[in-house]
Amino acid sequence: MSRSTTRLRLGLGASAFLLAAGLVPAPAQAADTTDYALTVSPAAKGAKIDDTMYGVFFEDINRAADGGLYAELVQNRSFEYSAVDNRSYTPLTSWTVDGSAQVLNDAGRLNDRNRSYLSLGAGSSVTNAGYNTGVRVEQGKRYDFSVWARAESGGTLTVSLQDAAGALATARRVAVRAGGWAQYRTAFTATRAGGDGRLTVASSGAVALDMVSLFPRDTYKHEPNGLRKDLAEKIAALKPGFVRFPGGCLVNTGSMQDYSEASGWQRARSYQWKDTVGPVEQRATNADFWGYNQSYGLGYYEYFRLAEDVGAMPLPVVPALVTGCGQNQAVVDEALLERHVQDTLDLIEFANGPVTSTWGRKRALMGHPRPFHLTHIEVGNEENLPAEFLARFTRFRAAVEAKYPDVTVISNSGPDDSGPTFDTAWQLNRDAKVDMVDEHYYNSPQWFLQNNDRYDAYDRGGPKVFLGEYASQGNAFKNGLAEAAYMTGLERNADVVKLASYAPLFANEDYVQWRPDLVWFNNHASWNSANYEVQKLFMTNVGDRVVPSTATGTPSLQAPIAGAVGLSTWATSAAYDDVRVTDAEGATLLSDDFSGDASRWTHTGGGTWSVQDGRYTQTDTAAENTMVSAGDVAWHDYDLHVKATKKSGKEGFLVAFGVKDTGNYYWWNIGGWNNTQSAVEQAVDGAKSTLISRAGSVETGRSYDVDVKVRGRQVSLYLDGREWGSFTDDRPAEPFRQVVTRDEKTGDLIVKVVNAQSAAARTAIDLGGAKPASRARVTTLAAAPDAVNSEAATTVAPVTSTFAGVAGKFTYTFPANSITFLRIRQK
């Protein structure tokens, strides 16, 4: 890129991802020159931005539902935990017994879909530990207890809340009548606060118990069976345009059978909506893909109600009968496919049908006679078998369009931002004239800075894009900066990108399975990530139409790819031999046949390396990223040769080049992703993104010749003497990005500028003939690149101010590492 002025002040604190991209500061000029120029064209007509542009994606990962958004305080309330959910689980997980008790699965159960219950002996008690640190209560707050019980001779339950210091509330007595199952209720008022409480149920006589529940009275909008208030309020504060649910990998993994005697009461099933509606005690239980149990207390009805409560469009995802997320199988069962298609039609009826319809009546009986106004539904999630997926998707779409022609059916393009699966899926979607395609990707901050123009070249007449999952692999402010820069490109292309949601939404800090996440929480608090503050700023200042604008860029001088070489493995044992590195003229830089020791190699990763039979061998098949490196970080324009052999394990081998340190390198991942594909990945500050990929696998015990040729910023890769692929890493990681939108209601121009560099950007702004008021409302997010928010401290938060120097042409200095929104009123 070029611009008329050439001064760029990066300083000693320049962001690492700019340095990694090879950006070199230009010489300083006189103090009165501006760093950038931004020109707005208010008379031109840009893309319309839909009210639903930005939304949220909820998936039950990181214990986001049970123990999180779902306000239930009792864990394993119906004694349904199973080793199928998690190998460590038993039906009494989270419970301790004093006296005699056993979990039974017999004809005495509460109902067929709630198959286990507790038989508690006379004079015995059970105590529940709650989630994470325990049951949390606040002084003076009300808590509702309920239980289903059955007793032949009647008796009394004594229900108490306590922690190590004693009672948290006055104990309650509940009389149980002789006879069959019945629900009993009482309530507590907490006499003091406690974060690690326990709920105890003691019985005077023999009794059967199920659905032991404790809910805070103060939930979000609804009780009983409500949502944790602070977490739901964080969703509402975003003012999302849509809520996508329930997944994610929950949707397209596991058995596609129902929960019934005919299917053998399948426990590891795909998320199927009919399992999750109706009275909570009659909802099926399921094994969560992420390794725990789903009670389904938070089900489709609650998701629809949440979307309505926050003013968002509901966007459910249903299984397409092609599994993904590493399972990758197409279900071949015509009757089962027909049943799932009908279930999808029934779902739309549940959401939109009149109370006189079968499923509309079910909704009304649950407390919501009005329809939920469902307009979009997604079929499938990240399928890696695009042809098999599209064949089934078209069946769903045809059925929906025939009965509900106003409902948009959304497809997807697999789990990656590029590559053969992505390309094939997109071509199939185009050929099938699909309305909208869901894209997912998780990449490095540098990737987001480099790919602001991703959607500029998309076909305006082809399928629209739903960017259903994206994040830049971190919760520091530098991640938020990169995502904000990317979001300016999403808005600029709002005629193509119709929906977008960061993912995942929630993370329980006591049960983290995926990073990064938008909102973090524990039992007693929740806090916004830096990324959340970025999303909120954009989501609450969208505007109605893009106002075309241009900005000068940052000059860059990209140096050649430079760095040492490396060897690594991932959940695999592999052996390496005959490593040679030669410069462009053929002079030897490194030669090692491991006939002696491996003293020239530095071990910076995990695993166990040793020289065995003249080869450098890594033997730990559980270790991930076992990097060893050798050479000089200043090496460039070289050829790397190595012989690589997989010995055992899940994947292949990794050959690295351009190695700067443990977080900055390139590697050729050969036989990665469970030995299904190979790719070149670039790591910048520890965050990886894929530059090129191909399907393929490696054979155990076979020796492969691996050659990498680096020339400038171009890399060619050869496997067994044949060119496997090549790429040129020359996209600039532009740190200065902008977009301008107009708020039709107020007439405001909203100038949105991201300055993702450690230097202020003094910018000449030309409003293109607009006649603005002299004062603008300014919202700024600015912080150190590595700043993170935590429970203890909020270091990234918006600051509002007023700027009084607005004119048709004016100068504004955007702070270092900042996101700035200028709301400019027009006269």
Short mmCIF file of C-alpha atoms in Angstrom, two decimals, residues 565-567 575-582 588-602 609-617 628-631 635 639-644 705-706:
data_model
loop_
_atom_site.label_atom_id
_atom_site.label_comp_id
_atom_site.label_asym_id
_atom_site.label_seq_id
_atom_site.Cartn_x
_atom_site.Cartn_y
_atom_site.Cartn_z
CA VAL A 565 14.61 -24.73 11.18
CA GLY A 566 12.71 -27.13 13.40
CA LEU A 567 11.24 -30.58 13.86
CA ALA A 575 12.02 -40.15 13.60
CA TYR A 576 14.09 -37.65 11.56
CA ASP A 577 17.33 -38.07 9.66
CA ASP A 578 19.63 -36.41 7.11
CA VAL A 579 18.78 -32.82 7.89
CA ARG A 580 20.47 -30.42 5.45
CA VAL A 581 20.11 -26.67 5.11
CA THR A 582 21.86 -24.92 2.20
CA THR A 588 25.91 -25.74 3.60
CA LEU A 589 24.42 -24.00 6.63
CA LEU A 590 23.54 -27.15 8.58
CA SER A 591 24.09 -30.86 8.06
CA ASP A 592 23.15 -33.47 10.63
CA ASP A 593 22.75 -37.22 10.06
CA PHE A 594 22.57 -37.90 13.81
CA SER A 595 25.45 -40.33 13.67
CA GLY A 596 26.65 -38.70 16.88
CA ASP A 597 24.57 -36.63 19.27
CA ALA A 598 21.91 -33.95 18.79
CA SER A 599 23.82 -31.13 20.47
CA ARG A 600 23.01 -28.63 17.73
CA TRP A 601 19.29 -28.87 18.47
CA THR A 602 17.44 -26.93 21.14
CA TRP A 609 13.73 -36.74 22.11
CA SER A 610 16.78 -38.95 21.74
CA VAL A 611 19.10 -40.27 19.05
CA GLN A 612 18.10 -43.86 18.25
CA ASP A 613 19.73 -45.95 15.50
CA GLY A 614 21.13 -42.85 13.82
CA ARG A 615 17.83 -40.95 13.78
CA TYR A 616 16.52 -38.15 16.00
CA THR A 617 13.38 -39.67 17.49
CA VAL A 628 13.30 -28.87 18.54
CA SER A 629 15.13 -26.26 16.49
CA ALA A 630 18.56 -25.58 15.07
CA GLY A 631 20.26 -22.82 13.15
CA TRP A 635 18.84 -17.37 7.98
CA ASP A 639 16.67 -24.98 1.16
CA LEU A 640 15.73 -27.42 3.92
CA HIS A 641 15.82 -31.19 3.43
CA VAL A 642 14.88 -33.84 5.99
CA LYS A 643 13.86 -37.49 6.02
CA ALA A 644 10.82 -38.05 8.23
CA ASP A 705 11.77 -36.96 1.77
CA VAL A 706 10.64 -33.50 2.83
#
